[in-house]
C-alpha atoms as an extended CHARMM CRD file, in Angstrom:
* protein
*
       246  EXT
         1         1  MET       CA            -15.1960000000      -35.2420000000      -23.2230000000  PROA      1               0.0000000000
         2         2  THR       CA            -11.3880000000      -34.9200000000      -22.2330000000  PROA      2               0.0000000000
         3         3  ASP       CA            -10.2470000000      -35.5510000000      -18.7610000000  PROA      3               0.0000000000
         4         4  GLY       CA             -8.5530000000      -32.0420000000      -18.9990000000  PROA      4               0.0000000000
         5         5  PHE       CA             -4.8250000000      -32.6780000000      -18.9430000000  PROA      5               0.0000000000
         6         6  GLU       CA             -2.7750000000      -33.7780000000      -21.8330000000  PROA      6               0.0000000000
         7         7  VAL       CA              0.7720000000      -32.5260000000      -20.8860000000  PROA      7               0.0000000000
         8         8  PRO       CA              1.3610000000      -33.5060000000      -17.1310000000  PROA      8               0.0000000000
         9         9  GLY       CA              4.9210000000      -32.2730000000      -17.0180000000  PROA      9               0.0000000000
        10        10  ALA       CA              4.0620000000      -28.9290000000      -18.3910000000  PROA      10              0.0000000000
        11        11  THR       CA              5.8270000000      -26.0210000000      -16.5550000000  PROA      11              0.0000000000
        12        12  ALA       CA              5.8210000000      -22.3160000000      -16.5760000000  PROA      12              0.0000000000
        13        13  THR       CA              7.4150000000      -21.0330000000      -19.7520000000  PROA      13              0.0000000000
        14        14  GLY       CA              7.2580000000      -17.8720000000      -21.9120000000  PROA      14              0.0000000000
        15        15  PRO       CA              6.9250000000      -14.5140000000      -20.2780000000  PROA      15              0.0000000000
        16        16  LEU       CA              5.7310000000      -15.5820000000      -16.8680000000  PROA      16              0.0000000000
        17        17  PRO       CA              9.0270000000      -15.7000000000      -14.9560000000  PROA      17              0.0000000000
        18        18  ALA       CA             10.1020000000      -12.1970000000      -16.2560000000  PROA      18              0.0000000000
        19        19  VAL       CA              6.8730000000      -10.8010000000      -15.4170000000  PROA      19              0.0000000000
        20        20  VAL       CA              6.8220000000      -12.2110000000      -11.8400000000  PROA      20              0.0000000000
        21        21  THR       CA             10.4450000000      -10.9770000000      -11.4980000000  PROA      21              0.0000000000
        22        22  ARG       CA              9.2290000000       -7.4030000000      -12.4870000000  PROA      22              0.0000000000
        23        23  VAL       CA              6.3090000000       -7.2240000000      -10.3430000000  PROA      23              0.0000000000
        24        24  THR       CA              8.2980000000       -8.5530000000       -7.3350000000  PROA      24              0.0000000000
        25        25  ALA       CA             10.7010000000       -5.7700000000       -7.8870000000  PROA      25              0.0000000000
        26        26  LEU       CA              7.8290000000       -3.0620000000       -8.2180000000  PROA      26              0.0000000000
        27        27  ALA       CA              6.2200000000       -4.2390000000       -5.1090000000  PROA      27              0.0000000000
        28        28  ASP       CA              9.2750000000       -4.2110000000       -3.2400000000  PROA      28              0.0000000000
        29        29  ARG       CA             10.2770000000       -0.7580000000       -4.5420000000  PROA      29              0.0000000000
        30        30  LEU       CA              6.7240000000        0.4770000000       -3.4670000000  PROA      30              0.0000000000
        31        31  GLY       CA              6.6780000000       -1.3650000000       -0.0940000000  PROA      31              0.0000000000
        32        32  VAL       CA              3.6040000000       -3.4340000000       -1.2780000000  PROA      32              0.0000000000
        33        33  PRO       CA              3.1730000000       -6.8610000000        0.4750000000  PROA      33              0.0000000000
        34        34  HSD       CA              3.8140000000       -9.6930000000       -1.9480000000  PROA      34              0.0000000000
        35        35  ALA       CA              0.6470000000      -11.2640000000       -0.7190000000  PROA      35              0.0000000000
        36        36  GLN       CA             -1.3690000000       -8.4440000000       -2.2830000000  PROA      36              0.0000000000
        37        37  VAL       CA              0.1180000000       -8.4250000000       -5.5290000000  PROA      37              0.0000000000
        38        38  PHE       CA              0.3710000000      -12.0440000000       -5.7480000000  PROA      38              0.0000000000
        39        39  ASP       CA             -3.2590000000      -12.6160000000       -4.4690000000  PROA      39              0.0000000000
        40        40  THR       CA             -3.9620000000      -16.0120000000       -5.9620000000  PROA      40              0.0000000000
        41        41  SER       CA             -7.7350000000      -15.7090000000       -5.7470000000  PROA      41              0.0000000000
        42        42  ARG       CA             -7.7490000000      -12.1770000000       -7.5390000000  PROA      42              0.0000000000
        43        43  LEU       CA             -5.2070000000      -13.7040000000      -10.3700000000  PROA      43              0.0000000000
        44        44  SER       CA             -7.3090000000      -16.8020000000      -10.6480000000  PROA      44              0.0000000000
        45        45  ALA       CA            -10.5580000000      -14.6790000000      -11.3220000000  PROA      45              0.0000000000
        46        46  ALA       CA             -8.6440000000      -12.2820000000      -13.7450000000  PROA      46              0.0000000000
        47        47  SER       CA             -6.8700000000      -15.1540000000      -15.7870000000  PROA      47              0.0000000000
        48        48  GLY       CA             -9.3370000000      -18.1450000000      -15.5740000000  PROA      48              0.0000000000
        49        49  VAL       CA             -6.6090000000      -20.2510000000      -14.0530000000  PROA      49              0.0000000000
        50        50  PRO       CA             -7.5070000000      -22.4850000000      -11.1500000000  PROA      50              0.0000000000
        51        51  ASP       CA             -6.3860000000      -21.1530000000       -7.8270000000  PROA      51              0.0000000000
        52        52  SER       CA             -4.1660000000      -24.1810000000       -7.2770000000  PROA      52              0.0000000000
        53        53  VAL       CA             -2.5060000000      -23.8760000000      -10.6260000000  PROA      53              0.0000000000
        54        54  VAL       CA             -1.8530000000      -20.1040000000      -10.1640000000  PROA      54              0.0000000000
        55        55  LYS       CA              0.1550000000      -21.1720000000       -6.7880000000  PROA      55              0.0000000000
        56        56  ALA       CA              1.9620000000      -23.8010000000       -8.4880000000  PROA      56              0.0000000000
        57        57  LEU       CA              3.0640000000      -21.8570000000      -11.4980000000  PROA      57              0.0000000000
        58        58  LEU       CA              4.0500000000      -18.8350000000       -8.9190000000  PROA      58              0.0000000000
        59        59  ALA       CA              6.1490000000      -21.4060000000       -7.1110000000  PROA      59              0.0000000000
        60        60  GLY       CA              7.8770000000      -22.5780000000      -10.3570000000  PROA      60              0.0000000000
        61        61  ARG       CA              6.2200000000      -26.0280000000      -10.1620000000  PROA      61              0.0000000000
        62        62  PRO       CA              4.8660000000      -28.0950000000      -12.9030000000  PROA      62              0.0000000000
        63        63  ALA       CA              1.1120000000      -27.8540000000      -13.0700000000  PROA      63              0.0000000000
        64        64  GLY       CA              0.0130000000      -29.7060000000      -16.0630000000  PROA      64              0.0000000000
        65        65  GLU       CA             -1.8000000000      -28.0820000000      -18.9540000000  PROA      65              0.0000000000
        66        66  PRO       CA             -5.4620000000      -28.6000000000      -19.9290000000  PROA      66              0.0000000000
        67        67  ASP       CA             -6.0340000000      -29.2230000000      -23.6450000000  PROA      67              0.0000000000
        68        68  LEU       CA             -8.1250000000      -26.4310000000      -25.5320000000  PROA      68              0.0000000000
        69        69  GLN       CA            -11.5740000000      -27.6650000000      -24.9070000000  PROA      69              0.0000000000
        70        70  ALA       CA            -10.9230000000      -28.1900000000      -20.9370000000  PROA      70              0.0000000000
        71        71  ARG       CA             -9.5080000000      -24.7810000000      -20.9850000000  PROA      71              0.0000000000
        72        72  PHE       CA            -12.4440000000      -23.4070000000      -22.8610000000  PROA      72              0.0000000000
        73        73  LEU       CA            -15.0490000000      -24.9280000000      -20.6170000000  PROA      73              0.0000000000
        74        74  ARG       CA            -13.1600000000      -23.8890000000      -17.4670000000  PROA      74              0.0000000000
        75        75  ARG       CA            -12.9660000000      -20.2660000000      -18.4520000000  PROA      75              0.0000000000
        76        76  LEU       CA            -16.2380000000      -19.9860000000      -19.8530000000  PROA      76              0.0000000000
        77        77  ASP       CA            -17.7500000000      -21.2640000000      -16.4990000000  PROA      77              0.0000000000
        78        78  LEU       CA            -15.7040000000      -18.6410000000      -14.6730000000  PROA      78              0.0000000000
        79        79  LEU       CA            -16.9530000000      -15.8990000000      -17.1090000000  PROA      79              0.0000000000
        80        80  ARG       CA            -20.5830000000      -17.0600000000      -16.5200000000  PROA      80              0.0000000000
        81        81  ARG       CA            -20.1570000000      -17.0400000000      -12.6630000000  PROA      81              0.0000000000
        82        82  THR       CA            -18.3960000000      -13.8110000000      -12.4050000000  PROA      82              0.0000000000
        83        83  ARG       CA            -19.4990000000      -11.5050000000      -15.4960000000  PROA      83              0.0000000000
        84        84  LEU       CA            -23.1460000000      -11.1970000000      -14.6170000000  PROA      84              0.0000000000
        85        85  LYS       CA            -25.9700000000       -9.0100000000      -15.9180000000  PROA      85              0.0000000000
        86        86  PRO       CA            -26.8240000000       -5.5860000000      -14.1410000000  PROA      86              0.0000000000
        87        87  ASN       CA            -29.3870000000       -7.5300000000      -12.1490000000  PROA      87              0.0000000000
        88        88  GLY       CA            -26.8410000000       -9.9950000000      -10.8260000000  PROA      88              0.0000000000
        89        89  ARG       CA            -28.0660000000      -12.9690000000      -12.6340000000  PROA      89              0.0000000000
        90        90  LYS       CA            -26.0100000000      -15.2680000000      -14.9720000000  PROA      90              0.0000000000
        91        91  TYR       CA            -26.4390000000      -14.7730000000      -18.8230000000  PROA      91              0.0000000000
        92        92  THR       CA            -28.6700000000      -17.4390000000      -20.1960000000  PROA      92              0.0000000000
        93        93  GLN       CA            -27.7120000000      -19.6650000000      -23.1500000000  PROA      93              0.0000000000
        94        94  GLN       CA            -30.0240000000      -17.7990000000      -25.3690000000  PROA      94              0.0000000000
        95        95  GLU       CA            -28.4960000000      -14.4300000000      -24.2870000000  PROA      95              0.0000000000
        96        96  ILE       CA            -24.9960000000      -15.7330000000      -25.0820000000  PROA      96              0.0000000000
        97        97  ALA       CA            -26.0660000000      -17.0550000000      -28.2940000000  PROA      97              0.0000000000
        98        98  ASP       CA            -27.7780000000      -13.9000000000      -29.3780000000  PROA      98              0.0000000000
        99        99  GLY       CA            -24.8750000000      -11.8020000000      -28.1210000000  PROA      99              0.0000000000
       100       100  ALA       CA            -21.9850000000      -13.9990000000      -29.8160000000  PROA      100             0.0000000000
       101       101  GLY       CA            -24.0910000000      -14.3360000000      -33.3070000000  PROA      101             0.0000000000
       102       102  MET       CA            -24.7810000000      -18.0530000000      -32.9060000000  PROA      102             0.0000000000
       103       103  SER       CA            -27.7650000000      -20.3320000000      -32.3700000000  PROA      103             0.0000000000
       104       104  ARG       CA            -28.8750000000      -21.4100000000      -29.0030000000  PROA      104             0.0000000000
       105       105  GLN       CA            -28.2550000000      -25.1310000000      -29.9910000000  PROA      105             0.0000000000
       106       106  GLN       CA            -24.6460000000      -24.0980000000      -30.8160000000  PROA      106             0.0000000000
       107       107  ALA       CA            -24.2060000000      -22.0440000000      -27.5520000000  PROA      107             0.0000000000
       108       108  GLY       CA            -25.7410000000      -24.9740000000      -25.5680000000  PROA      108             0.0000000000
       109       109  ALA       CA            -23.3220000000      -27.6530000000      -27.1890000000  PROA      109             0.0000000000
       110       110  LEU       CA            -20.3370000000      -25.4570000000      -26.4580000000  PROA      110             0.0000000000
       111       111  ILE       CA            -21.2250000000      -24.6610000000      -22.8120000000  PROA      111             0.0000000000
       112       112  ASN       CA            -22.3130000000      -28.2130000000      -22.1040000000  PROA      112             0.0000000000
       113       113  GLY       CA            -18.9620000000      -29.6970000000      -23.7420000000  PROA      113             0.0000000000
       114       114  ASP       CA            -20.6910000000      -31.5270000000      -26.4610000000  PROA      114             0.0000000000
       115       115  ARG       CA            -18.9430000000      -29.4790000000      -29.2690000000  PROA      115             0.0000000000
       116       116  ARG       CA            -15.3350000000      -28.3660000000      -29.6510000000  PROA      116             0.0000000000
       117       117  PRO       CA            -14.9270000000      -24.7020000000      -29.8580000000  PROA      117             0.0000000000
       118       118  THR       CA            -13.4530000000      -23.1190000000      -32.8990000000  PROA      118             0.0000000000
       119       119  MET       CA            -11.4650000000      -19.9730000000      -32.8460000000  PROA      119             0.0000000000
       120       120  GLU       CA            -14.4680000000      -18.1480000000      -34.2390000000  PROA      120             0.0000000000
       121       121  HSD       CA            -16.5530000000      -19.3210000000      -31.4020000000  PROA      121             0.0000000000
       122       122  CYS       CA            -13.8310000000      -18.1170000000      -28.7490000000  PROA      122             0.0000000000
       123       123  ASP       CA            -13.5750000000      -14.8370000000      -30.3950000000  PROA      123             0.0000000000
       124       124  ALA       CA            -17.2810000000      -14.2150000000      -30.4220000000  PROA      124             0.0000000000
       125       125  ILE       CA            -17.8210000000      -15.2150000000      -26.8790000000  PROA      125             0.0000000000
       126       126  GLN       CA            -14.8230000000      -13.1030000000      -25.7760000000  PROA      126             0.0000000000
       127       127  ARG       CA            -16.5370000000      -10.1110000000      -27.4170000000  PROA      127             0.0000000000
       128       128  PHE       CA            -19.7160000000      -10.9150000000      -25.8750000000  PROA      128             0.0000000000
       129       129  PHE       CA            -18.2600000000      -10.9200000000      -22.3270000000  PROA      129             0.0000000000
       130       130  ARG       CA            -15.6800000000       -8.2180000000      -23.0950000000  PROA      130             0.0000000000
       131       131  VAL       CA            -12.5040000000       -9.9050000000      -22.0230000000  PROA      131             0.0000000000
       132       132  HSD       CA             -9.1890000000       -9.6500000000      -23.8390000000  PROA      132             0.0000000000
       133       133  ALA       CA             -8.4970000000      -11.9400000000      -26.9970000000  PROA      133             0.0000000000
       134       134  GLY       CA             -6.9760000000      -15.2570000000      -25.9330000000  PROA      134             0.0000000000
       135       135  PHE       CA             -8.9750000000      -15.3440000000      -22.4910000000  PROA      135             0.0000000000
       136       136  LEU       CA            -10.4790000000      -18.6570000000      -23.3960000000  PROA      136             0.0000000000
       137       137  THR       CA             -7.6090000000      -20.0600000000      -25.2880000000  PROA      137             0.0000000000
       138       138  ALA       CA             -4.2840000000      -18.9460000000      -23.7880000000  PROA      138             0.0000000000
       139       139  ASP       CA             -2.0450000000      -21.5240000000      -22.0410000000  PROA      139             0.0000000000
       140       140  ASP       CA             -2.2230000000      -21.3500000000      -18.3170000000  PROA      140             0.0000000000
       141       141  PRO       CA              1.1810000000      -19.7430000000      -17.9950000000  PROA      141             0.0000000000
       142       142  ASP       CA              0.4060000000      -17.1510000000      -20.4710000000  PROA      142             0.0000000000
       143       143  ALA       CA             -3.0120000000      -16.3680000000      -19.0970000000  PROA      143             0.0000000000
       144       144  LEU       CA             -1.4050000000      -15.7950000000      -15.6330000000  PROA      144             0.0000000000
       145       145  ALA       CA              1.2980000000      -13.8040000000      -17.1500000000  PROA      145             0.0000000000
       146       146  THR       CA             -1.3760000000      -11.5200000000      -18.8110000000  PROA      146             0.0000000000
       147       147  ALA       CA             -3.2450000000      -11.0900000000      -15.5330000000  PROA      147             0.0000000000
       148       148  LEU       CA              0.1990000000      -10.0420000000      -13.6950000000  PROA      148             0.0000000000
       149       149  GLN       CA              0.9140000000       -7.5130000000      -16.6410000000  PROA      149             0.0000000000
       150       150  HSD       CA             -2.1810000000       -5.6670000000      -15.4420000000  PROA      150             0.0000000000
       151       151  VAL       CA             -1.3050000000       -5.8630000000      -11.8430000000  PROA      151             0.0000000000
       152       152  GLU       CA              2.2140000000       -4.4450000000      -13.0970000000  PROA      152             0.0000000000
       153       153  GLN       CA              0.6330000000       -1.6430000000      -14.9430000000  PROA      153             0.0000000000
       154       154  GLU       CA             -1.0590000000       -0.6480000000      -11.6510000000  PROA      154             0.0000000000
       155       155  LEU       CA              2.2210000000       -0.6350000000       -9.7920000000  PROA      155             0.0000000000
       156       156  LEU       CA              3.8050000000        1.2440000000      -12.3580000000  PROA      156             0.0000000000
       157       157  GLN       CA              1.0030000000        3.9410000000      -12.1690000000  PROA      157             0.0000000000
       158       158  GLN       CA              1.3920000000        3.9970000000       -8.3800000000  PROA      158             0.0000000000
       159       159  LEU       CA              5.0590000000        4.5940000000       -8.7670000000  PROA      159             0.0000000000
       160       160  ALA       CA              4.5080000000        7.2390000000      -11.3330000000  PROA      160             0.0000000000
       161       161  ASP       CA              1.8980000000        9.1140000000       -9.1410000000  PROA      161             0.0000000000
       162       162  ARG       CA              4.4640000000        8.7570000000       -6.1370000000  PROA      162             0.0000000000
       163       163  GLU       CA              7.3250000000       10.1720000000       -8.1310000000  PROA      163             0.0000000000
       164       164  GLY       CA              5.3350000000       12.6930000000      -10.1350000000  PROA      164             0.0000000000
       165       165  ALA       CA              2.0940000000       13.4630000000      -11.9860000000  PROA      165             0.0000000000
       166       166  GLY       CA              2.8130000000       11.1010000000      -14.9370000000  PROA      166             0.0000000000
       167       167  PRO       CA              5.6690000000       10.9910000000      -17.4200000000  PROA      167             0.0000000000
       168       168  ALA       CA              5.5070000000       14.7150000000      -18.3810000000  PROA      168             0.0000000000
       169       169  ALA       CA              5.6830000000       15.9450000000      -14.9750000000  PROA      169             0.0000000000
       170       170  GLN       CA              8.2480000000       13.4090000000      -14.0660000000  PROA      170             0.0000000000
       171       171  VAL       CA             10.5860000000       14.5920000000      -16.8970000000  PROA      171             0.0000000000
       172       172  GLY       CA             10.3320000000       18.2180000000      -15.7900000000  PROA      172             0.0000000000
       173       173  ALA       CA             10.9650000000       17.1780000000      -12.0710000000  PROA      173             0.0000000000
       174       174  ASP       CA             14.0220000000       15.2260000000      -13.1260000000  PROA      174             0.0000000000
       175       175  ARG       CA             15.4190000000       18.2140000000      -15.0060000000  PROA      175             0.0000000000
       176       176  ALA       CA             14.8380000000       20.3070000000      -11.8470000000  PROA      176             0.0000000000
       177       177  ARG       CA             16.7180000000       17.8690000000       -9.8100000000  PROA      177             0.0000000000
       178       178  THR       CA             19.7110000000       17.9010000000      -11.8980000000  PROA      178             0.0000000000
       179       179  GLU       CA             20.1540000000       21.4580000000      -11.0150000000  PROA      179             0.0000000000
       180       180  ARG       CA             20.4100000000       20.6200000000       -7.5440000000  PROA      180             0.0000000000
       181       181  GLU       CA             23.5180000000       18.6270000000       -6.6840000000  PROA      181             0.0000000000
       182       182  GLY       CA             22.8050000000       15.7530000000       -4.3460000000  PROA      182             0.0000000000
       183       183  ALA       CA             19.2340000000       16.0970000000       -4.3770000000  PROA      183             0.0000000000
       184       184  PRO       CA             17.5940000000       12.6660000000       -3.8090000000  PROA      184             0.0000000000
       185       185  LEU       CA             15.0880000000       11.1360000000       -6.1380000000  PROA      185             0.0000000000
       186       186  ALA       CA             11.4110000000       10.9720000000       -5.0400000000  PROA      186             0.0000000000
       187       187  GLY       CA             10.7880000000        7.7800000000       -3.2280000000  PROA      187             0.0000000000
       188       188  GLU       CA             14.2860000000        6.7490000000       -2.6890000000  PROA      188             0.0000000000
       189       189  ALA       CA             14.1590000000        6.8910000000        0.9960000000  PROA      189             0.0000000000
       190       190  ALA       CA             11.1220000000        4.6930000000        1.2000000000  PROA      190             0.0000000000
       191       191  ALA       CA             12.8330000000        2.3290000000       -1.1200000000  PROA      191             0.0000000000
       192       192  GLY       CA             15.8330000000        2.2380000000        0.8750000000  PROA      192             0.0000000000
       193       193  ALA       CA             18.1080000000        3.6540000000       -1.9250000000  PROA      193             0.0000000000
       194       194  PRO       CA             21.3780000000        5.0760000000       -1.1690000000  PROA      194             0.0000000000
       195       195  PRO       CA             21.9960000000        8.8530000000       -0.6940000000  PROA      195             0.0000000000
       196       196  ALA       CA             22.4220000000       11.1120000000       -3.6540000000  PROA      196             0.0000000000
       197       197  ALA       CA             26.2660000000       11.0320000000       -3.4610000000  PROA      197             0.0000000000
       198       198  GLY       CA             26.0560000000        7.4150000000       -4.3570000000  PROA      198             0.0000000000
       199       199  HSD       CA             23.5580000000        7.5730000000       -7.4060000000  PROA      199             0.0000000000
       200       200  ASP       CA             24.0100000000        4.9900000000       -9.9480000000  PROA      200             0.0000000000
       201       201  PRO       CA             25.7620000000        6.3040000000      -13.0900000000  PROA      201             0.0000000000
       202       202  LEU       CA             22.9980000000        5.2140000000      -15.3050000000  PROA      202             0.0000000000
       203       203  GLU       CA             20.4450000000        6.8080000000      -12.8910000000  PROA      203             0.0000000000
       204       204  ARG       CA             22.5210000000       10.2400000000      -13.5160000000  PROA      204             0.0000000000
       205       205  LEU       CA             22.4890000000        9.4080000000      -17.2940000000  PROA      205             0.0000000000
       206       206  LEU       CA             18.6090000000        9.1890000000      -17.2660000000  PROA      206             0.0000000000
       207       207  LEU       CA             18.1080000000       12.1970000000      -15.1380000000  PROA      207             0.0000000000
       208       208  ASP       CA             20.6320000000       14.3300000000      -17.2240000000  PROA      208             0.0000000000
       209       209  HSD       CA             19.0750000000       13.5180000000      -20.6180000000  PROA      209             0.0000000000
       210       210  GLY       CA             15.4120000000       13.5260000000      -19.0950000000  PROA      210             0.0000000000
       211       211  VAL       CA             14.4290000000       10.1820000000      -20.5980000000  PROA      211             0.0000000000
       212       212  ARG       CA             12.7280000000        8.5180000000      -17.8490000000  PROA      212             0.0000000000
       213       213  GLY       CA              9.3380000000        9.2810000000      -19.3660000000  PROA      213             0.0000000000
       214       214  ILE       CA             10.3980000000        6.9460000000      -22.3260000000  PROA      214             0.0000000000
       215       215  ALA       CA             11.2600000000        4.4040000000      -19.9330000000  PROA      215             0.0000000000
       216       216  TRP       CA              8.1760000000        4.6910000000      -17.9360000000  PROA      216             0.0000000000
       217       217  ARG       CA              6.0930000000        4.3420000000      -21.2200000000  PROA      217             0.0000000000
       218       218  ALA       CA              8.1610000000        1.4260000000      -22.3530000000  PROA      218             0.0000000000
       219       219  ALA       CA              7.7390000000       -0.4080000000      -18.8740000000  PROA      219             0.0000000000
       220       220  GLN       CA              3.8330000000       -0.3660000000      -19.4000000000  PROA      220             0.0000000000
       221       221  LEU       CA              4.0290000000       -2.2850000000      -22.5210000000  PROA      221             0.0000000000
       222       222  PRO       CA              2.3790000000       -5.7230000000      -21.9960000000  PROA      222             0.0000000000
       223       223  THR       CA              5.3260000000       -7.9710000000      -23.2180000000  PROA      223             0.0000000000
       224       224  ASP       CA              9.0900000000       -8.1280000000      -23.6140000000  PROA      224             0.0000000000
       225       225  GLU       CA              8.6670000000       -8.4740000000      -27.4000000000  PROA      225             0.0000000000
       226       226  HSD       CA              6.9800000000       -5.2360000000      -27.5110000000  PROA      226             0.0000000000
       227       227  ARG       CA              9.6660000000       -3.6230000000      -25.5130000000  PROA      227             0.0000000000
       228       228  ASP       CA             12.3630000000       -5.2370000000      -27.7730000000  PROA      228             0.0000000000
       229       229  LYS       CA             10.4180000000       -3.4500000000      -30.7560000000  PROA      229             0.0000000000
       230       230  VAL       CA             10.9170000000       -0.1350000000      -29.0280000000  PROA      230             0.0000000000
       231       231  ALA       CA             14.6140000000       -0.7470000000      -28.6260000000  PROA      231             0.0000000000
       232       232  GLU       CA             14.7960000000       -1.6620000000      -32.4280000000  PROA      232             0.0000000000
       233       233  TRP       CA             12.9890000000        1.5600000000      -33.2180000000  PROA      233             0.0000000000
       234       234  LEU       CA             15.3990000000        3.3960000000      -31.2640000000  PROA      234             0.0000000000
       235       235  ASP       CA             18.4800000000        1.9520000000      -32.7660000000  PROA      235             0.0000000000
       236       236  MET       CA             16.9470000000        2.6530000000      -36.2520000000  PROA      236             0.0000000000
       237       237  LEU       CA             16.5590000000        6.2970000000      -35.1240000000  PROA      237             0.0000000000
       238       238  LEU       CA             20.0230000000        6.4450000000      -33.5880000000  PROA      238             0.0000000000
       239       239  GLU       CA             21.4780000000        5.3500000000      -36.8930000000  PROA      239             0.0000000000
       240       240  SER       CA             19.5600000000        7.8780000000      -38.9190000000  PROA      240             0.0000000000
       241       241  VAL       CA             21.0160000000       10.6160000000      -36.8940000000  PROA      241             0.0000000000
       242       242  LYS       CA             24.0770000000       12.2650000000      -38.0020000000  PROA      242             0.0000000000
       243       243  ARG       CA             26.4970000000       13.1640000000      -35.1160000000  PROA      243             0.0000000000
       244       244  PRO       CA             28.1350000000       16.1990000000      -35.3520000000  PROA      244             0.0000000000
       245       245  GLU       CA             32.1440000000       15.6430000000      -35.7560000000  PROA      245             0.0000000000
       246       246  SER       CA             34.0030000000       16.6350000000      -32.4560000000  PROA      246             0.0000000000
């Protein structure tokens, strides 16, 4: 069996830093304590990343990176401890084997670390425990980023609820505000925003064109790559629209 760490110098890469920045900004806007949104115990349970590693990654420190088998074993153990049967007991090896479509011997070898998992094994076990694809295999920074993206979506929903009953209602409210010169945006006072006379020109543009609903939806996408794709679609749409000559 592996000792668990093959890249001692690994550090947070990929989407994690950007997600941390977005979650921090949303928490500040909503007045939610950082200790609440970055609860390391909660993030550890959601991602399968050890609490100590979560703390290190959030602080931007190198935390090492377990190899595939060590990662699989650690997160499978977490699933067995936290995703319990309705009676509060752990799933047995036989129940996992039956649910994942493998023999009891295969399940036992995987659980005990006597056999390296294949992607098919991981997919089957993830479906059995009803966790997202990649839960058992993602690198620690990516797994933590995915858990934080769920926190981000919760905060975005809170923001939408505070500023309106959702995107459709928000667009209607935005249009109403543009008819009232100097009317502050919902939640600005709580967020410490400047008065209406000092509105950011971009904010005024968003209000005037009623596109905050689009931005709200884009913000809920799980990765920057998804948001880039939305921007590409919008660029193509803009190119296809013939603007009237002035």
